[in-house]
PDB file of C-alpha atoms in Angstrom:
ATOM      1  CA  MET A   1       5.771  38.256 -30.774  1.00 45.00           C
ATOM      2  CA  SER A   2       3.952  41.154 -30.758  1.00 43.00           C
ATOM      3  CA  ASP A   3       5.846  45.054 -29.033  1.00 44.00           C
ATOM      4  CA  PRO A   4       4.101  45.789 -26.133  1.00 42.00           C
ATOM      5  CA  MET A   5       2.113  49.644 -26.087  1.00 40.00           C
ATOM      6  CA  PRO A   6       3.736  51.915 -23.947  1.00 40.00           C
ATOM      7  CA  GLU A   7       3.170  51.872 -20.010  1.00 44.00           C
ATOM      8  CA  PRO A   8       0.471  53.251 -18.367  1.00 44.00           C
ATOM      9  CA  GLU A   9       2.462  53.164 -15.259  1.00 41.00           C
ATOM     10  CA  ARG A  10       5.501  52.364 -13.491  1.00 44.00           C
ATOM     11  CA  ALA A  11       5.741  51.062  -9.471  1.00 44.00           C
ATOM     12  CA  PRO A  12       9.291  52.313  -8.293  1.00 43.00           C
ATOM     13  CA  ARG A  13      11.308  49.175  -8.957  1.00 46.00           C
ATOM     14  CA  SER A  14      11.896  46.689  -5.910  1.00 43.00           C
ATOM     15  CA  VAL A  15      15.532  45.056  -5.893  1.00 42.00           C
ATOM     16  CA  ALA A  16      15.029  43.069  -8.551  1.00 41.00           C
ATOM     17  CA  ASP A  17      15.813  46.357 -10.923  1.00 46.00           C
ATOM     18  CA  GLY A  18      19.112  45.013 -11.020  1.00 40.00           C
ATOM     19  CA  ALA A  19      18.321  41.515 -11.383  1.00 45.00           C
ATOM     20  CA  GLU A  20      19.227  40.723 -15.033  1.00 46.00           C
ATOM     21  CA  SER A  21      19.855  36.756 -14.134  1.00 53.00           C
ATOM     22  CA  GLY A  22      16.733  36.523 -11.815  1.00 93.00           C
ATOM     23  CA  LEU A  23      13.140  35.292 -12.101  1.00 97.00           C
ATOM     24  CA  SER A  24      10.463  37.358 -13.492  1.00 98.00           C
ATOM     25  CA  ILE A  25       6.903  36.942 -12.901  1.00 98.00           C
ATOM     26  CA  VAL A  26       4.740  37.925 -15.541  1.00 98.00           C
ATOM     27  CA  MET A  27       0.588  38.602 -14.931  1.00 98.00           C
ATOM     28  CA  PRO A  28      -2.223  39.037 -17.471  1.00 98.00           C
ATOM     29  CA  VAL A  29      -5.135  40.548 -16.498  1.00 97.00           C
ATOM     30  CA  LEU A  30      -8.486  42.002 -17.185  1.00 96.00           C
ATOM     31  CA  ASP A  31     -11.439  43.367 -14.775  1.00 96.00           C
ATOM     32  CA  GLU A  32      -9.340  41.732 -12.038  1.00 96.00           C
ATOM     33  CA  ALA A  33      -9.809  44.343  -9.707  1.00 97.00           C
ATOM     34  CA  THR A  34     -11.741  42.533  -6.971  1.00 95.00           C
ATOM     35  CA  GLY A  35      -9.303  40.352  -6.487  1.00 94.00           C
ATOM     36  CA  ILE A  36      -6.240  41.753  -7.505  1.00 97.00           C
ATOM     37  CA  VAL A  37      -4.565  43.830  -4.155  1.00 98.00           C
ATOM     38  CA  ALA A  38      -4.796  40.735  -2.588  1.00 96.00           C
ATOM     39  CA  ARG A  39      -2.603  38.471  -5.199  1.00 96.00           C
ATOM     40  CA  LEU A  40      -0.326  41.027  -5.593  1.00 98.00           C
ATOM     41  CA  GLN A  41      -0.277  41.526  -1.791  1.00 97.00           C
ATOM     42  CA  SER A  42       1.184  37.769  -1.287  1.00 96.00           C
ATOM     43  CA  LEU A  43       3.842  38.359  -3.679  1.00 97.00           C
ATOM     44  CA  GLN A  44       5.644  40.860  -2.142  1.00 97.00           C
ATOM     45  CA  SER A  45       7.722  39.389  -0.164  1.00 95.00           C
ATOM     46  CA  LEU A  46       9.312  37.711  -3.252  1.00 96.00           C
ATOM     47  CA  ARG A  47       9.887  41.024  -4.457  1.00 96.00           C
ATOM     48  CA  ARG A  48      11.436  41.957  -1.408  1.00 94.00           C
ATOM     49  CA  GLU A  49      14.097  38.685  -2.652  1.00 93.00           C
ATOM     50  CA  GLY A  50      14.690  39.988  -5.828  1.00 94.00           C
ATOM     51  CA  VAL A  51      11.921  38.941  -7.997  1.00 97.00           C
ATOM     52  CA  GLU A  52      10.185  40.821 -10.792  1.00 98.00           C
ATOM     53  CA  LEU A  53       6.649  40.882 -10.907  1.00 98.00           C
ATOM     54  CA  ILE A  54       5.496  42.487 -14.502  1.00 98.00           C
ATOM     55  CA  VAL A  55       1.398  42.960 -14.904  1.00 98.00           C
ATOM     56  CA  VAL A  56       0.204  42.944 -18.615  1.00 98.00           C
ATOM     57  CA  ASP A  57      -3.542  44.440 -18.453  1.00 98.00           C
ATOM     58  CA  GLY A  58      -5.727  43.478 -21.529  1.00 96.00           C
ATOM     59  CA  GLY A  59      -7.696  46.583 -21.683  1.00 95.00           C
ATOM     60  CA  SER A  60      -9.542  46.629 -18.747  1.00 96.00           C
ATOM     61  CA  GLN A  61     -12.687  48.746 -17.932  1.00 95.00           C
ATOM     62  CA  ASP A  62     -12.258  48.836 -13.955  1.00 96.00           C
ATOM     63  CA  ASP A  63      -9.973  49.795 -11.315  1.00 97.00           C
ATOM     64  CA  THR A  64      -6.778  47.023 -12.194  1.00 98.00           C
ATOM     65  CA  VAL A  65      -4.706  49.777 -13.571  1.00 97.00           C
ATOM     66  CA  ALA A  66      -4.668  51.723 -10.552  1.00 98.00           C
ATOM     67  CA  LEU A  67      -4.593  49.339  -8.141  1.00 98.00           C
ATOM     68  CA  ALA A  68      -1.731  47.090  -9.501  1.00 98.00           C
ATOM     69  CA  GLY A  69       0.453  50.038  -9.887  1.00 97.00           C
ATOM     70  CA  PRO A  70       2.108  50.172  -6.384  1.00 97.00           C
ATOM     71  CA  LEU A  71       2.565  46.809  -6.106  1.00 98.00           C
ATOM     72  CA  ALA A  72       3.876  46.087  -9.652  1.00 98.00           C
ATOM     73  CA  ASP A  73       7.272  46.582 -10.605  1.00 98.00           C
ATOM     74  CA  ARG A  74       6.181  47.863 -14.092  1.00 97.00           C
ATOM     75  CA  VAL A  75       2.552  47.820 -15.144  1.00 98.00           C
ATOM     76  CA  VAL A  76       2.328  47.594 -19.428  1.00 97.00           C
ATOM     77  CA  ALA A  77      -1.019  47.945 -21.766  1.00 96.00           C
ATOM     78  CA  THR A  78      -1.319  46.071 -24.657  1.00 96.00           C
ATOM     79  CA  GLY A  79      -4.090  43.956 -26.333  1.00 92.00           C
ATOM     80  CA  ARG A  80      -6.729  41.678 -24.975  1.00 91.00           C
ATOM     81  CA  GLY A  81      -5.656  38.346 -24.986  1.00 91.00           C
ATOM     82  CA  ARG A  82      -3.501  36.364 -22.763  1.00 93.00           C
ATOM     83  CA  GLY A  83      -1.022  35.132 -25.473  1.00 95.00           C
ATOM     84  CA  ARG A  84      -0.501  38.583 -26.464  1.00 96.00           C
ATOM     85  CA  GLN A  85      -0.147  39.854 -22.976  1.00 97.00           C
ATOM     86  CA  MET A  86       1.920  37.021 -21.602  1.00 98.00           C
ATOM     87  CA  ASN A  87       4.452  38.224 -24.849  1.00 98.00           C
ATOM     88  CA  ALA A  88       4.728  41.778 -23.993  1.00 98.00           C
ATOM     89  CA  GLY A  89       5.519  40.663 -20.451  1.00 98.00           C
ATOM     90  CA  ALA A  90       8.324  38.574 -21.776  1.00 98.00           C
ATOM     91  CA  VAL A  91       9.586  41.181 -23.690  1.00 97.00           C
ATOM     92  CA  CYS A  92       9.826  43.704 -20.891  1.00 95.00           C
ATOM     93  CA  ALA A  93      10.800  40.978 -18.162  1.00 97.00           C
ATOM     94  CA  ARG A  94      14.635  41.450 -17.497  1.00 96.00           C
ATOM     95  CA  GLY A  95      15.336  38.209 -15.844  1.00 97.00           C
ATOM     96  CA  THR A  96      16.327  35.177 -17.651  1.00 96.00           C
ATOM     97  CA  THR A  97      13.398  33.168 -16.267  1.00 98.00           C
ATOM     98  CA  LEU A  98       9.924  33.351 -16.769  1.00 98.00           C
ATOM     99  CA  LEU A  99       6.712  32.800 -14.750  1.00 98.00           C
ATOM    100  CA  PHE A 100       3.268  32.835 -16.030  1.00 98.00           C
ATOM    101  CA  LEU A 101       0.970  33.362 -13.219  1.00 98.00           C
ATOM    102  CA  HIS A 102      -2.956  34.164 -13.461  1.00 96.00           C
ATOM    103  CA  ALA A 103      -4.491  36.140 -11.620  1.00 95.00           C
ATOM    104  CA  ASP A 104      -6.654  33.978  -9.696  1.00 93.00           C
ATOM    105  CA  THR A 105      -3.598  31.635  -9.571  1.00 96.00           C
ATOM    106  CA  ALA A 106      -1.619  31.341  -6.211  1.00 96.00           C
ATOM    107  CA  LEU A 107       2.037  30.277  -5.737  1.00 97.00           C
ATOM    108  CA  PRO A 108       2.951  27.627  -2.810  1.00 96.00           C
ATOM    109  CA  PRO A 109       5.408  29.189  -0.590  1.00 93.00           C
ATOM    110  CA  ASP A 110       8.793  27.203  -2.053  1.00 94.00           C
ATOM    111  CA  ALA A 111       7.546  28.198  -5.777  1.00 95.00           C
ATOM    112  CA  MET A 112      10.909  29.491  -6.759  1.00 94.00           C
ATOM    113  CA  SER A 113      13.031  27.512  -5.076  1.00 95.00           C
ATOM    114  CA  ALA A 114      11.225  24.625  -6.987  1.00 96.00           C
ATOM    115  CA  VAL A 115      11.788  26.779 -10.264  1.00 97.00           C
ATOM    116  CA  ARG A 116      15.155  27.503  -9.639  1.00 95.00           C
ATOM    117  CA  HIS A 117      15.899  23.485  -9.127  1.00 95.00           C
ATOM    118  CA  ALA A 118      13.672  22.572 -11.695  1.00 96.00           C
ATOM    119  CA  LEU A 119      16.013  24.186 -14.293  1.00 96.00           C
ATOM    120  CA  ALA A 120      19.224  23.636 -12.622  1.00 94.00           C
ATOM    121  CA  GLY A 121      18.356  19.723 -13.089  1.00 93.00           C
ATOM    122  CA  GLY A 122      18.074  20.070 -16.823  1.00 94.00           C
ATOM    123  CA  ALA A 123      14.891  20.673 -17.962  1.00 96.00           C
ATOM    124  CA  ALA A 124      14.087  24.411 -19.670  1.00 98.00           C
ATOM    125  CA  TRP A 125      10.801  24.465 -18.642  1.00 98.00           C
ATOM    126  CA  GLY A 126       7.729  23.057 -15.981  1.00 98.00           C
ATOM    127  CA  ARG A 127       4.858  23.270 -14.618  1.00 98.00           C
ATOM    128  CA  PHE A 128       3.531  23.149 -11.002  1.00 98.00           C
ATOM    129  CA  ASP A 129       0.810  20.457 -10.048  1.00 98.00           C
ATOM    130  CA  VAL A 130      -2.774  22.011  -9.326  1.00 96.00           C
ATOM    131  CA  ARG A 131      -5.256  22.565  -6.108  1.00 95.00           C
ATOM    132  CA  ILE A 132      -8.857  24.182  -6.994  1.00 93.00           C
ATOM    133  CA  VAL A 133     -10.750  25.906  -3.983  1.00 91.00           C
ATOM    134  CA  ASP A 134     -13.409  27.700  -3.955  1.00 85.00           C
ATOM    135  CA  GLY A 135     -15.332  25.427  -6.285  1.00 77.00           C
ATOM    136  CA  PRO A 136     -17.970  22.824  -6.511  1.00 78.00           C
ATOM    137  CA  ALA A 137     -17.744  18.853  -4.925  1.00 80.00           C
ATOM    138  CA  GLY A 138     -15.766  17.533  -7.072  1.00 85.00           C
ATOM    139  CA  VAL A 139     -12.732  19.910  -8.065  1.00 88.00           C
ATOM    140  CA  ALA A 140     -10.467  17.700  -6.277  1.00 91.00           C
ATOM    141  CA  VAL A 141     -10.841  14.394  -8.557  1.00 91.00           C
ATOM    142  CA  VAL A 142     -10.693  17.149 -11.525  1.00 88.00           C
ATOM    143  CA  ALA A 143      -7.115  18.613  -9.894  1.00 93.00           C
ATOM    144  CA  TRP A 144      -5.868  14.931  -9.543  1.00 95.00           C
ATOM    145  CA  ALA A 145      -7.270  14.163 -13.592  1.00 92.00           C
ATOM    146  CA  MET A 146      -5.373  17.672 -14.765  1.00 92.00           C
ATOM    147  CA  ASN A 147      -1.962  16.723 -12.780  1.00 96.00           C
ATOM    148  CA  LEU A 148      -2.271  13.531 -13.863  1.00 96.00           C
ATOM    149  CA  ARG A 149      -2.946  13.894 -17.665  1.00 93.00           C
ATOM    150  CA  SER A 150      -0.242  16.830 -17.772  1.00 96.00           C
ATOM    151  CA  ARG A 151       2.130  14.693 -16.318  1.00 96.00           C
ATOM    152  CA  ILE A 152       1.890  11.976 -18.809  1.00 96.00           C
ATOM    153  CA  THR A 153       1.334  14.158 -21.794  1.00 95.00           C
ATOM    154  CA  GLY A 154       3.761  16.730 -21.272  1.00 96.00           C
ATOM    155  CA  ILE A 155       1.560  18.858 -22.019  1.00 95.00           C
ATOM    156  CA  ALA A 156       0.534  21.958 -18.880  1.00 96.00           C
ATOM    157  CA  THR A 157      -2.099  24.562 -18.593  1.00 92.00           C
ATOM    158  CA  GLY A 158      -2.296  28.368 -17.735  1.00 93.00           C
ATOM    159  CA  ASP A 159      -3.596  27.281 -14.761  1.00 93.00           C
ATOM    160  CA  GLN A 160      -0.495  25.091 -13.272  1.00 97.00           C
ATOM    161  CA  ALA A 161       1.874  28.252 -13.396  1.00 97.00           C
ATOM    162  CA  MET A 162       4.120  27.583 -16.559  1.00 98.00           C
ATOM    163  CA  PHE A 163       7.828  28.654 -16.404  1.00 98.00           C
ATOM    164  CA  CYS A 164      10.233  28.258 -18.568  1.00 98.00           C
ATOM    165  CA  THR A 165      13.437  29.473 -19.425  1.00 98.00           C
ATOM    166  CA  ARG A 166      14.087  32.762 -21.446  1.00 97.00           C
ATOM    167  CA  GLU A 167      16.165  30.691 -23.736  1.00 97.00           C
ATOM    168  CA  ALA A 168      13.570  28.295 -24.398  1.00 98.00           C
ATOM    169  CA  PHE A 169      10.776  30.484 -24.183  1.00 98.00           C
ATOM    170  CA  SER A 170      12.444  32.254 -26.931  1.00 97.00           C
ATOM    171  CA  ALA A 171      13.047  29.067 -29.057  1.00 98.00           C
ATOM    172  CA  ALA A 172       9.609  28.233 -28.591  1.00 98.00           C
ATOM    173  CA  GLY A 173       7.945  31.998 -30.254  1.00 97.00           C
ATOM    174  CA  GLY A 174       6.607  33.022 -27.135  1.00 97.00           C
ATOM    175  CA  PHE A 175       2.946  31.886 -26.589  1.00 97.00           C
ATOM    176  CA  PRO A 176       0.631  32.419 -29.650  1.00 94.00           C
ATOM    177  CA  GLU A 177      -1.145  34.835 -30.236  1.00 92.00           C
ATOM    178  CA  ILE A 178      -4.578  33.655 -30.061  1.00 87.00           C
ATOM    179  CA  ALA A 179      -8.008  33.410 -28.594  1.00 80.00           C
ATOM    180  CA  LEU A 180      -7.720  30.116 -26.777  1.00 82.00           C
ATOM    181  CA  MET A 181      -5.198  27.139 -26.025  1.00 86.00           C
ATOM    182  CA  GLU A 182      -2.375  29.372 -25.860  1.00 93.00           C
ATOM    183  CA  ASP A 183      -1.024  27.187 -23.106  1.00 94.00           C
ATOM    184  CA  ILE A 184      -1.850  24.242 -25.003  1.00 92.00           C
ATOM    185  CA  VAL A 185       0.605  24.599 -28.805  1.00 94.00           C
ATOM    186  CA  LEU A 186       3.080  26.559 -25.873  1.00 97.00           C
ATOM    187  CA  SER A 187       3.432  23.125 -24.516  1.00 96.00           C
ATOM    188  CA  GLN A 188       3.979  21.865 -27.061  1.00 95.00           C
ATOM    189  CA  ARG A 189       6.532  23.865 -28.850  1.00 97.00           C
ATOM    190  CA  LEU A 190       8.743  23.460 -25.144  1.00 98.00           C
ATOM    191  CA  ARG A 191       8.529  19.505 -25.179  1.00 97.00           C
ATOM    192  CA  ALA A 192      10.503  19.765 -28.531  1.00 96.00           C
ATOM    193  CA  ILE A 193      12.865  20.687 -26.667  1.00 97.00           C
ATOM    194  CA  SER A 194      12.797  19.232 -23.460  1.00 96.00           C
ATOM    195  CA  ARG A 195      10.729  17.378 -21.393  1.00 95.00           C
ATOM    196  CA  PRO A 196       8.294  19.554 -18.748  1.00 97.00           C
ATOM    197  CA  ALA A 197       9.902  19.252 -14.913  1.00 97.00           C
ATOM    198  CA  CYS A 198       6.783  18.443 -13.307  1.00 97.00           C
ATOM    199  CA  ARG A 199       6.855  20.067  -9.577  1.00 97.00           C
ATOM    200  CA  ARG A 200       4.612  18.028  -7.303  1.00 96.00           C
ATOM    201  CA  GLN A 201       3.989  21.239  -5.217  1.00 97.00           C
ATOM    202  CA  ARG A 202       0.451  22.833  -5.392  1.00 97.00           C
ATOM    203  CA  VAL A 203      -0.076  26.426  -6.802  1.00 97.00           C
ATOM    204  CA  GLU A 204      -4.530  26.805  -5.456  1.00 96.00           C
ATOM    205  CA  THR A 205      -6.862  28.773  -9.020  1.00 92.00           C
ATOM    206  CA  SER A 206     -10.381  29.772  -8.395  1.00 87.00           C
ATOM    207  CA  GLY A 207     -12.479  26.952  -9.278  1.00 78.00           C
ATOM    208  CA  ARG A 208     -14.798  30.006  -9.817  1.00 75.00           C
ATOM    209  CA  ARG A 209     -15.803  28.823 -13.448  1.00 70.00           C
ATOM    210  CA  TRP A 210     -16.659  25.226 -12.113  1.00 65.00           C
ATOM    211  CA  ALA A 211     -19.196  26.980  -9.943  1.00 66.00           C
ATOM    212  CA  HIS A 212     -20.738  29.364 -12.259  1.00 65.00           C
ATOM    213  CA  HIS A 213     -21.197  26.665 -14.894  1.00 67.00           C
ATOM    214  CA  GLY A 214     -21.175  23.770 -13.359  1.00 74.00           C
ATOM    215  CA  LEU A 215     -18.692  20.765 -12.615  1.00 73.00           C
ATOM    216  CA  VAL A 216     -20.161  18.154 -15.299  1.00 72.00           C
ATOM    217  CA  ARG A 217     -21.028  21.089 -17.913  1.00 77.00           C
ATOM    218  CA  THR A 218     -17.448  22.495 -17.327  1.00 73.00           C
ATOM    219  CA  VAL A 219     -15.431  19.344 -17.571  1.00 72.00           C
ATOM    220  CA  LEU A 220     -17.356  18.320 -20.724  1.00 74.00           C
ATOM    221  CA  THR A 221     -16.983  21.659 -22.727  1.00 73.00           C
ATOM    222  CA  MET A 222     -13.033  21.812 -21.485  1.00 73.00           C
ATOM    223  CA  TRP A 223     -13.138  17.896 -23.403  1.00 74.00           C
ATOM    224  CA  TRP A 224     -14.870  18.962 -26.320  1.00 74.00           C
ATOM    225  CA  LEU A 225     -13.256  22.433 -27.097  1.00 74.00           C
ATOM    226  CA  ARG A 226     -10.174  20.329 -26.712  1.00 73.00           C
ATOM    227  CA  LEU A 227     -10.603  18.152 -29.428  1.00 75.00           C
ATOM    228  CA  ARG A 228     -12.431  20.449 -31.810  1.00 73.00           C
ATOM    229  CA  PHE A 229      -8.980  21.908 -31.199  1.00 71.00           C
ATOM    230  CA  TRP A 230      -6.943  18.886 -32.076  1.00 71.00           C
ATOM    231  CA  LEU A 231      -9.614  18.686 -35.292  1.00 72.00           C
ATOM    232  CA  GLY A 232      -8.351  21.948 -36.679  1.00 75.00           C
ATOM    233  CA  ALA A 233     -11.041  23.814 -35.160  1.00 69.00           C
ATOM    234  CA  SER A 234     -10.256  27.641 -35.627  1.00 74.00           C
ATOM    235  CA  PRO A 235      -9.542  28.946 -31.848  1.00 70.00           C
ATOM    236  CA  ASP A 236     -11.084  31.938 -32.448  1.00 73.00           C
ATOM    237  CA  ALA A 237     -14.261  29.904 -32.967  1.00 71.00           C
ATOM    238  CA  LEU A 238     -13.466  27.943 -29.670  1.00 70.00           C
ATOM    239  CA  ALA A 239     -13.396  31.029 -27.706  1.00 69.00           C
ATOM    240  CA  ARG A 240     -16.796  31.571 -28.789  1.00 70.00           C
ATOM    241  CA  ALA A 241     -17.731  28.826 -27.836  1.00 66.00           C
ATOM    242  CA  TYR A 242     -16.313  28.866 -24.313  1.00 66.00           C
ATOM    243  CA  GLY A 243     -17.983  32.764 -23.839  1.00 64.00           C
ATOM    244  CA  TYR A 244     -15.406  34.476 -25.264  1.00 62.00           C
ATOM    245  CA  THR A 245     -17.107  38.442 -25.618  1.00 58.00           C
ATOM    246  CA  PRO A 246     -15.155  40.622 -28.018  1.00 55.00           C
ATOM    247  CA  ARG A 247     -15.346  44.401 -26.833  1.00 53.00           C
TER     248      ARG A 247
END
């Protein structure tokens, strides 16, 4: 697991400062200036309740870091790649429970209660159901299929706000630092530890990629990429096929 690079900016600590036994939210970001303030503002009530909020920047070229600073407990800089970024955030986190939240995903109001109940019930990890918002017609069916598939297979995606105990995260070796499918691989590793707690509370995630590329094209692309991954294709090659542009 990579060590985080020095922090470019650090916000004043919230009550989470002494909450080593609490929950830490880790949010990987890259060029999210247009929406980062609204997303982090929606999490301030959780900070006041003692939840730690860590933002991990992967090399933004806009104002993401400056905007995030006052609204997070810690802003960390590391190399690009969600797996690498989330690992860096986990290293810094003080909580014994970790929740990994994408910048375009919003938690339900009772998220923290759902996480605590899931882990208290014996699960080592879990995820939420997802609702896709601001997408084209048909995304509700896509979300329904994602939730059903996840419940059957025990595999979660990053859009579903994966959470786990720190102990389970360490035992699984953290996220693989690959260009794509890091959430799938971590799910496989965690599934060997316990079945996931599949919370029916729904996170809301942006439908911007479905809107941009079209519903059918996006679904077929994701199926094709996942099939190639299962057949042994390189994550770097899959990321390039998905549109990843190295910097």
